[in-house]
Amino acid sequence: MSIFHLIIFICFLLSISYLVFLTSASWCPPLAFPQQTTRQFEQRTDRFWEFQEESNSWVEVKLPFDLVSCVNDNCTKVGLIDQTSKTEEEHLANGKDVSNKTKSLKMREGDLTGLEENSYTVLPLRRRMSLTKMSDTSIWVTGESGSIYERFWNGVQWVIAPHDLQISAGRAVSVLIVNQTIFTISEEGNLYQMKLSDWVELKPAFNQSINKEAEQSSVIQMKSGTVSYDGLRVYFCTKTGLLLELSEVEPPRWENHGRPPGADVAAIADMARIRTDVVYTISPTGDLYEYDKSSRPSWKKHLQSEETDKDGSLVPLQGCMIYGLSGDHSVSLFLLTKGGKLVERRLHQRKWKWITHGSPEDHHLTSITPFLEDELKERFFSLFLTTSTGSVFEYQIPQHLGTAQEDQISEAWQNHMHPPNAKAARGIPGLKFQLGRILFALDDGRLAELHLPGLGGQNSGPTNQFNRKKLSSKYIWSILDAPESEGWNGEYCTEERGPMNCIAGIKDEPNDSGNIRSLTRRRKGTKAQQDYLSLGTSRSRLVKASEEYRFPDNWINTSFRLRLVQAGVSFFIITEAGLIFEYLYTESVWLWLRHDHSTPMRGALGNYNGSVFFVDVYGTLLIRERSNNELAWINCTAMRKGRQVIGGPPWDGMSGKLKVTAEDALFFVSKSGRLLQFSVALRKFKWKDCRSPPETKLACIIDQEVFRENIVFVVGRNGRLYQYNKVTELWHEHHQSQHLVLSRLPGTAMRPSFFSLTGSLFMLSEDGGLVEYHWNAWNGWNWVEHGTPSKDVTLVAPPSPCIKGNQLFLIGSDGNIYLRYMDQLIWRWKNCGFPQNGDGDTRDQTEMGANDRMQEVCMDNDPTANLDINLKNPNDQNRKCDPKVAPTRPIPFSEDSVIFELRDGRLAEIQKVQDSKWVWQRIIGTPTSSCKGSYLTALAS
């Protein structure tokens, strides 16, 4: 009975607790849940992180950041994380102008159909670009790649001199020139000083530290720097928010001015010209501070007015200070707000006040170009500002501006737009290096000069005297080339005597015949700006052709069947059945080594540091590499963001000439026609989607960084030529006649010297002719159509590698190979036929070429040497040998030999014995050839 009573008692307690719970719940007021449909997401931060699986860590991303969803190799953009500040473009998109909102969305999604030049696309921030003036004849530039170069006027022309940091120092972000001493700041925040043409690290050292941060000089990292107007001192802003001063260079004398109370120094706005100890800084929250070491307290905060506070806080960027603008003793500091407005902090009659000058309608200002002293003598003072969309505006302010005129300032905005097919870099101030001449960094990595007619341009040196009254007030644009480090065509100067000398140029001199040999760079004025087209501006729209084009079934196999691994030692071949064989020279014996895999292969797409990249029948990218004396397979497509591919770079370069860097990557073409970047340096494998040009899918890669560093040339499925810049991540279309349609086959680059950018890209046209895209410093880019060797022969396979900078092989539809070579500045054809049968037939094979030029003949070195035994018996009925050359892309085997595939599956090597004389060296039997021969095979393990 006791157990029964215990159960009753427990049930009674539970019933009471349940009633109490209901009663207490009834005392709670009803919760008011907000309607989810009326709520909007509000972004309150600009810092976001992305998790990287390969490094197992979180990495902060740069805004704007695309949110992309990929399912079965189909990637779509589902969102965008942008800056929190409300730009004028965002206000416009919220209802003021629906059509402009549609334009902005189309631009961000990559659809450029029908867009005008003044589109509302917000450009990305270029954090490494800067322009610094040393003198009228010397301009120092840091590019987006982190390189440092100088544009120097040598008395004859502008030349480019490289001054890069050593590789261990990393990338440069800015250059400072203090009393003829040159400093640079690296991306890691280290300070370097140039001594005897070498960069030497300079670490801050303080005699009396203000706090422990100053004592630990090794951890002080510079963020930016500004030189005083007298050119004797430099102020630095550190990444931890300190203000430092280098008051003397030799020996270095450092001062630590600390930071504002309760704030950090994010940027140095400007420095006073009269009171040289006064520095104006901006905090990360956008507040303006004034530092004066002679006053107490040293730091003072400038409070914003209610009117300026509506436009947002200040942007931590360099401003511009002007004296005497509104009176003899007035001071005006021009700054930008996060809302993209121009504001002024004015000191007049000992009183400070804020003045809002606004911005051009529907534009967001991002940088202010400092002025020149000579401009203060003009009746109007002009500020040049860049916008977030890449345009340049001029804001004219009358001298001694009065109160009655302030309401008319908004009418003084003049839009200078931007150069053709290029945009000014966002957030990078221009550089006024002479009156009427302003340099701007472009978003694509080049430079542009905005100048008055007759004063500037590529071929115009510094101008000392000119008549201002006769000059036009209308500015014009000239594009200036950047060096190869930025992916462009600016050649470096040389130490040789001539117009390209780095110190003193010498004008062209007459030769023995009395003619002047022109070596001076003379680019065609407008043509240089028309070679590169902004995407979507091409007159020829071949979208339909792009959508309808279908690759042949054996396209991958014929384009990537052969791959060189080590010159003269090893190469791979992929058979029709998908088997992998390596032809290897080991212990004085040539043998075939078979590499097995569970799926059949289609081609060998690349080679990096001994590791070979293959693609199987499903489009999976695989690496075959040696690990701990064993061979292993690595599935790259199975990695994060991996894709299925159909093509890769045509050439890997000759062994021993490759430059290995920490940014090495191979590029591939995906099944969906997009360009993919696969990082391979230090085995930190990582995929990156480089997308594709609008309105087309990619067919193949013509060249990867052989012809131009940091540039990948590709052909779209519409037969057009495009390029991708690794540094700026921008696509450009090359000017191309609408009647010229390129084949969808890999090409080859011909660059005779690594010290000169002159060279060519060779491709095939859709009708089987040879096409050359040539560049030189005199004429820029030009298309040259070489045609075919003869009227009844077309070219059926991608070109061979370039030999000695002036020769390449082509495969004809008749099974012969043809040599295209240059002899005394004239292109000629030579018929090299195919390996002859062992009957000693050496008949003259001379034919008439496409240009009615007589072709020469390549002969066999020894008609009976190195041929298969079956060839020696031409009456053998079981013979299945066809020595004509198959339409398979050939590969280099050494600097003087090339490997071809024959129609019967064997391989043949042709070798150069003189400048343009080639002989067939040997025929190589293969395990799968229908023409059987003797060879050694082994299984790789």
PDB file of C-alpha atoms in Angstrom, residues 80-263:
ATOM      1  CA  LEU A  80      26.249  41.050 -53.522  1.00  0.00           C
ATOM      2  CA  ILE A  81      27.868  42.360 -50.354  1.00  0.00           C
ATOM      3  CA  ASP A  82      28.739  46.026 -50.926  1.00  0.00           C
ATOM      4  CA  GLN A  83      29.971  48.944 -48.829  1.00  0.00           C
ATOM      5  CA  THR A  84      27.567  50.137 -46.162  1.00  0.00           C
ATOM      6  CA  SER A  85      27.782  53.789 -47.149  1.00  0.00           C
ATOM      7  CA  LYS A  86      24.898  54.985 -49.268  1.00  0.00           C
ATOM      8  CA  THR A  87      26.250  56.018 -52.597  1.00  0.00           C
ATOM      9  CA  GLU A  88      24.460  58.244 -55.028  1.00  0.00           C
ATOM     10  CA  GLU A  89      24.073  55.241 -57.304  1.00  0.00           C
ATOM     11  CA  GLU A  90      22.232  53.340 -54.561  1.00  0.00           C
ATOM     12  CA  HIS A  91      19.854  56.232 -53.955  1.00  0.00           C
ATOM     13  CA  LEU A  92      19.265  56.290 -57.681  1.00  0.00           C
ATOM     14  CA  ALA A  93      18.463  52.596 -57.698  1.00  0.00           C
ATOM     15  CA  ASN A  94      15.935  52.992 -54.861  1.00  0.00           C
ATOM     16  CA  GLY A  95      13.400  54.590 -57.121  1.00  0.00           C
ATOM     17  CA  LYS A  96      14.649  57.847 -58.607  1.00  0.00           C
ATOM     18  CA  ASP A  97      15.656  56.298 -61.911  1.00  0.00           C
ATOM     19  CA  VAL A  98      14.568  52.734 -62.633  1.00  0.00           C
ATOM     20  CA  SER A  99      16.293  52.609 -65.994  1.00  0.00           C
ATOM     21  CA  ASN A 100      19.655  53.466 -64.476  1.00  0.00           C
ATOM     22  CA  LYS A 101      19.099  50.824 -61.811  1.00  0.00           C
ATOM     23  CA  THR A 102      18.598  48.264 -64.553  1.00  0.00           C
ATOM     24  CA  LYS A 103      21.816  49.383 -66.205  1.00  0.00           C
ATOM     25  CA  SER A 104      23.733  49.006 -62.932  1.00  0.00           C
ATOM     26  CA  LEU A 105      22.357  45.537 -62.322  1.00  0.00           C
ATOM     27  CA  LYS A 106      23.187  44.435 -65.862  1.00  0.00           C
ATOM     28  CA  MET A 107      26.740  45.684 -65.501  1.00  0.00           C
ATOM     29  CA  ARG A 108      27.254  43.866 -62.199  1.00  0.00           C
ATOM     30  CA  GLU A 109      25.834  40.652 -63.601  1.00  0.00           C
ATOM     31  CA  GLY A 110      28.163  40.844 -66.597  1.00  0.00           C
ATOM     32  CA  ASP A 111      25.500  41.667 -69.217  1.00  0.00           C
ATOM     33  CA  LEU A 112      26.822  44.672 -71.116  1.00  0.00           C
ATOM     34  CA  THR A 113      24.281  44.686 -73.926  1.00  0.00           C
ATOM     35  CA  GLY A 114      23.477  48.171 -75.085  1.00  0.00           C
ATOM     36  CA  LEU A 115      25.113  49.993 -72.190  1.00  0.00           C
ATOM     37  CA  GLU A 116      26.372  53.502 -72.630  1.00  0.00           C
ATOM     38  CA  GLU A 117      29.796  54.724 -71.626  1.00  0.00           C
ATOM     39  CA  ASN A 118      28.446  56.614 -68.604  1.00  0.00           C
ATOM     40  CA  SER A 119      27.110  53.467 -66.974  1.00  0.00           C
ATOM     41  CA  TYR A 120      26.737  53.303 -63.215  1.00  0.00           C
ATOM     42  CA  THR A 121      29.029  50.365 -62.531  1.00  0.00           C
ATOM     43  CA  VAL A 122      31.028  50.852 -59.350  1.00  0.00           C
ATOM     44  CA  LEU A 123      34.654  49.943 -60.013  1.00  0.00           C
ATOM     45  CA  PRO A 124      36.728  47.866 -57.573  1.00  0.00           C
ATOM     46  CA  LEU A 125      39.282  49.541 -55.334  1.00  0.00           C
ATOM     47  CA  ARG A 126      42.891  49.438 -56.586  1.00  0.00           C
ATOM     48  CA  ARG A 127      44.818  49.577 -53.315  1.00  0.00           C
ATOM     49  CA  ARG A 128      48.367  49.392 -54.723  1.00  0.00           C
ATOM     50  CA  MET A 129      48.253  52.107 -57.383  1.00  0.00           C
ATOM     51  CA  SER A 130      49.955  55.439 -56.712  1.00  0.00           C
ATOM     52  CA  LEU A 131      51.581  58.343 -58.578  1.00  0.00           C
ATOM     53  CA  THR A 132      54.486  60.395 -57.182  1.00  0.00           C
ATOM     54  CA  LYS A 133      56.330  63.284 -58.779  1.00  0.00           C
ATOM     55  CA  MET A 134      60.083  63.566 -58.314  1.00  0.00           C
ATOM     56  CA  SER A 135      60.548  66.265 -60.954  1.00  0.00           C
ATOM     57  CA  ASP A 136      59.054  67.385 -64.243  1.00  0.00           C
ATOM     58  CA  THR A 137      61.090  64.657 -65.936  1.00  0.00           C
ATOM     59  CA  SER A 138      60.551  61.844 -63.400  1.00  0.00           C
ATOM     60  CA  ILE A 139      57.266  60.271 -62.317  1.00  0.00           C
ATOM     61  CA  TRP A 140      57.277  57.220 -60.012  1.00  0.00           C
ATOM     62  CA  VAL A 141      54.409  54.749 -60.227  1.00  0.00           C
ATOM     63  CA  THR A 142      53.318  51.735 -58.204  1.00  0.00           C
ATOM     64  CA  GLY A 143      51.103  49.391 -60.199  1.00  0.00           C
ATOM     65  CA  GLU A 144      48.317  47.105 -59.081  1.00  0.00           C
ATOM     66  CA  SER A 145      50.763  44.198 -59.353  1.00  0.00           C
ATOM     67  CA  GLY A 146      52.894  45.793 -56.625  1.00  0.00           C
ATOM     68  CA  SER A 147      55.678  46.748 -59.034  1.00  0.00           C
ATOM     69  CA  ILE A 148      57.544  50.068 -59.000  1.00  0.00           C
ATOM     70  CA  TYR A 149      58.551  51.830 -62.184  1.00  0.00           C
ATOM     71  CA  GLU A 150      59.636  55.302 -63.220  1.00  0.00           C
ATOM     72  CA  ARG A 151      58.490  57.279 -66.256  1.00  0.00           C
ATOM     73  CA  PHE A 152      61.553  59.315 -67.165  1.00  0.00           C
ATOM     74  CA  TRP A 153      62.084  61.876 -69.911  1.00  0.00           C
ATOM     75  CA  ASN A 154      65.565  61.160 -71.286  1.00  0.00           C
ATOM     76  CA  GLY A 155      65.617  64.236 -73.502  1.00  0.00           C
ATOM     77  CA  VAL A 156      64.184  62.415 -76.520  1.00  0.00           C
ATOM     78  CA  GLN A 157      61.192  60.427 -75.256  1.00  0.00           C
ATOM     79  CA  TRP A 158      59.529  59.010 -72.165  1.00  0.00           C
ATOM     80  CA  VAL A 159      61.100  55.722 -71.080  1.00  0.00           C
ATOM     81  CA  ILE A 160      60.203  53.245 -68.340  1.00  0.00           C
ATOM     82  CA  ALA A 161      62.769  52.156 -65.757  1.00  0.00           C
ATOM     83  CA  PRO A 162      61.959  49.307 -63.304  1.00  0.00           C
ATOM     84  CA  HIS A 163      62.645  49.728 -59.577  1.00  0.00           C
ATOM     85  CA  ASP A 164      60.859  46.699 -58.123  1.00  0.00           C
ATOM     86  CA  LEU A 165      61.256  45.536 -54.550  1.00  0.00           C
ATOM     87  CA  GLN A 166      63.037  42.253 -54.034  1.00  0.00           C
ATOM     88  CA  ILE A 167      60.672  39.279 -54.088  1.00  0.00           C
ATOM     89  CA  SER A 168      61.069  38.644 -50.335  1.00  0.00           C
ATOM     90  CA  ALA A 169      59.882  42.192 -49.575  1.00  0.00           C
ATOM     91  CA  GLY A 170      56.508  41.659 -51.209  1.00  0.00           C
ATOM     92  CA  ARG A 171      54.475  44.189 -53.160  1.00  0.00           C
ATOM     93  CA  ALA A 172      54.791  47.959 -53.014  1.00  0.00           C
ATOM     94  CA  VAL A 173      51.791  50.214 -52.400  1.00  0.00           C
ATOM     95  CA  SER A 174      53.281  53.729 -52.535  1.00  0.00           C
ATOM     96  CA  VAL A 175      56.456  55.742 -53.127  1.00  0.00           C
ATOM     97  CA  LEU A 176      57.600  58.758 -51.100  1.00  0.00           C
ATOM     98  CA  ILE A 177      60.367  61.169 -52.116  1.00  0.00           C
ATOM     99  CA  VAL A 178      61.900  63.208 -49.305  1.00  0.00           C
ATOM    100  CA  ASN A 179      64.746  65.590 -50.118  1.00  0.00           C
ATOM    101  CA  GLN A 180      65.817  63.433 -53.114  1.00  0.00           C
ATOM    102  CA  THR A 181      65.671  60.270 -50.958  1.00  0.00           C
ATOM    103  CA  ILE A 182      63.227  57.635 -52.193  1.00  0.00           C
ATOM    104  CA  PHE A 183      61.141  55.473 -49.857  1.00  0.00           C
ATOM    105  CA  THR A 184      58.508  52.857 -50.541  1.00  0.00           C
ATOM    106  CA  ILE A 185      55.948  51.119 -48.354  1.00  0.00           C
ATOM    107  CA  SER A 186      55.254  47.436 -48.902  1.00  0.00           C
ATOM    108  CA  GLU A 187      51.883  45.784 -48.621  1.00  0.00           C
ATOM    109  CA  GLU A 188      53.004  44.175 -45.358  1.00  0.00           C
ATOM    110  CA  GLY A 189      53.666  47.659 -43.919  1.00  0.00           C
ATOM    111  CA  ASN A 190      57.471  47.660 -44.073  1.00  0.00           C
ATOM    112  CA  LEU A 191      59.380  50.801 -45.041  1.00  0.00           C
ATOM    113  CA  TYR A 192      62.257  50.603 -47.530  1.00  0.00           C
ATOM    114  CA  GLN A 193      64.822  53.194 -48.569  1.00  0.00           C
ATOM    115  CA  MET A 194      66.645  53.154 -51.899  1.00  0.00           C
ATOM    116  CA  LYS A 195      70.413  53.132 -51.495  1.00  0.00           C
ATOM    117  CA  LEU A 196      72.655  52.690 -54.521  1.00  0.00           C
ATOM    118  CA  SER A 197      69.797  51.238 -56.605  1.00  0.00           C
ATOM    119  CA  ASP A 198      68.935  48.690 -53.881  1.00  0.00           C
ATOM    120  CA  TRP A 199      66.045  48.698 -51.448  1.00  0.00           C
ATOM    121  CA  VAL A 200      67.097  48.556 -47.777  1.00  0.00           C
ATOM    122  CA  GLU A 201      64.551  48.126 -44.987  1.00  0.00           C
ATOM    123  CA  LEU A 202      64.308  51.050 -42.578  1.00  0.00           C
ATOM    124  CA  LYS A 203      62.802  50.308 -39.167  1.00  0.00           C
ATOM    125  CA  PRO A 204      61.583  53.156 -36.947  1.00  0.00           C
ATOM    126  CA  ALA A 205      63.727  53.725 -33.833  1.00  0.00           C
ATOM    127  CA  PHE A 206      62.692  56.159 -31.096  1.00  0.00           C
ATOM    128  CA  ASN A 207      64.845  57.789 -28.447  1.00  0.00           C
ATOM    129  CA  GLN A 208      62.017  58.355 -26.017  1.00  0.00           C
ATOM    130  CA  SER A 209      58.927  56.301 -26.614  1.00  0.00           C
ATOM    131  CA  ILE A 210      55.522  57.534 -25.682  1.00  0.00           C
ATOM    132  CA  ASN A 211      54.160  54.054 -25.077  1.00  0.00           C
ATOM    133  CA  LYS A 212      55.118  50.438 -25.472  1.00  0.00           C
ATOM    134  CA  GLU A 213      53.983  50.425 -29.100  1.00  0.00           C
ATOM    135  CA  ALA A 214      56.846  52.720 -30.015  1.00  0.00           C
ATOM    136  CA  GLU A 215      59.378  50.572 -28.189  1.00  0.00           C
ATOM    137  CA  GLN A 216      58.488  47.542 -30.251  1.00  0.00           C
ATOM    138  CA  SER A 217      59.680  49.028 -33.536  1.00  0.00           C
ATOM    139  CA  SER A 218      59.691  45.621 -35.183  1.00  0.00           C
ATOM    140  CA  VAL A 219      55.909  45.418 -35.006  1.00  0.00           C
ATOM    141  CA  ILE A 220      55.260  48.909 -36.372  1.00  0.00           C
ATOM    142  CA  GLN A 221      53.701  48.584 -39.807  1.00  0.00           C
ATOM    143  CA  MET A 222      53.180  51.567 -42.069  1.00  0.00           C
ATOM    144  CA  LYS A 223      49.870  52.125 -43.780  1.00  0.00           C
ATOM    145  CA  SER A 224      50.494  55.326 -45.752  1.00  0.00           C
ATOM    146  CA  GLY A 225      52.717  58.380 -45.815  1.00  0.00           C
ATOM    147  CA  THR A 226      52.618  62.038 -46.806  1.00  0.00           C
ATOM    148  CA  VAL A 227      55.552  64.337 -47.535  1.00  0.00           C
ATOM    149  CA  SER A 228      55.572  67.886 -46.201  1.00  0.00           C
ATOM    150  CA  TYR A 229      55.296  70.753 -48.657  1.00  0.00           C
ATOM    151  CA  ASP A 230      58.905  71.785 -48.093  1.00  0.00           C
ATOM    152  CA  GLY A 231      59.946  68.241 -49.082  1.00  0.00           C
ATOM    153  CA  LEU A 232      62.090  67.731 -45.967  1.00  0.00           C
ATOM    154  CA  ARG A 233      59.863  65.650 -43.678  1.00  0.00           C
ATOM    155  CA  VAL A 234      57.411  62.796 -44.042  1.00  0.00           C
ATOM    156  CA  TYR A 235      54.503  61.774 -41.824  1.00  0.00           C
ATOM    157  CA  PHE A 236      53.367  58.164 -41.604  1.00  0.00           C
ATOM    158  CA  CYS A 237      50.106  56.592 -40.566  1.00  0.00           C
ATOM    159  CA  THR A 238      50.603  53.124 -39.075  1.00  0.00           C
ATOM    160  CA  LYS A 239      48.242  50.174 -39.268  1.00  0.00           C
ATOM    161  CA  THR A 240      47.717  50.473 -35.506  1.00  0.00           C
ATOM    162  CA  GLY A 241      46.552  54.109 -35.799  1.00  0.00           C
ATOM    163  CA  LEU A 242      49.714  56.019 -34.776  1.00  0.00           C
ATOM    164  CA  LEU A 243      51.065  59.212 -36.348  1.00  0.00           C
ATOM    165  CA  LEU A 244      54.843  59.034 -36.921  1.00  0.00           C
ATOM    166  CA  GLU A 245      57.215  61.648 -38.276  1.00  0.00           C
ATOM    167  CA  LEU A 246      60.563  61.159 -40.000  1.00  0.00           C
ATOM    168  CA  SER A 247      62.016  64.628 -39.543  1.00  0.00           C
ATOM    169  CA  GLU A 248      65.544  63.810 -40.756  1.00  0.00           C
ATOM    170  CA  VAL A 249      66.711  61.178 -43.207  1.00  0.00           C
ATOM    171  CA  GLU A 250      70.484  60.969 -42.659  1.00  0.00           C
ATOM    172  CA  PRO A 251      70.715  59.880 -39.930  1.00  0.00           C
ATOM    173  CA  PRO A 252      67.048  58.919 -39.463  1.00  0.00           C
ATOM    174  CA  ARG A 253      65.261  60.832 -36.733  1.00  0.00           C
ATOM    175  CA  TRP A 254      61.871  59.498 -35.744  1.00  0.00           C
ATOM    176  CA  GLU A 255      59.124  61.059 -33.633  1.00  0.00           C
ATOM    177  CA  ASN A 256      56.011  59.308 -32.397  1.00  0.00           C
ATOM    178  CA  HIS A 257      53.067  61.704 -32.109  1.00  0.00           C
ATOM    179  CA  GLY A 258      50.700  59.037 -30.825  1.00  0.00           C
ATOM    180  CA  ARG A 259      47.009  59.171 -31.663  1.00  0.00           C
ATOM    181  CA  PRO A 260      43.985  61.372 -30.899  1.00  0.00           C
ATOM    182  CA  PRO A 261      42.302  60.723 -27.530  1.00  0.00           C
ATOM    183  CA  GLY A 262      39.872  57.846 -27.991  1.00  0.00           C
ATOM    184  CA  ALA A 263      40.573  57.528 -31.714  1.00  0.00           C
TER     185      ALA A 263
END
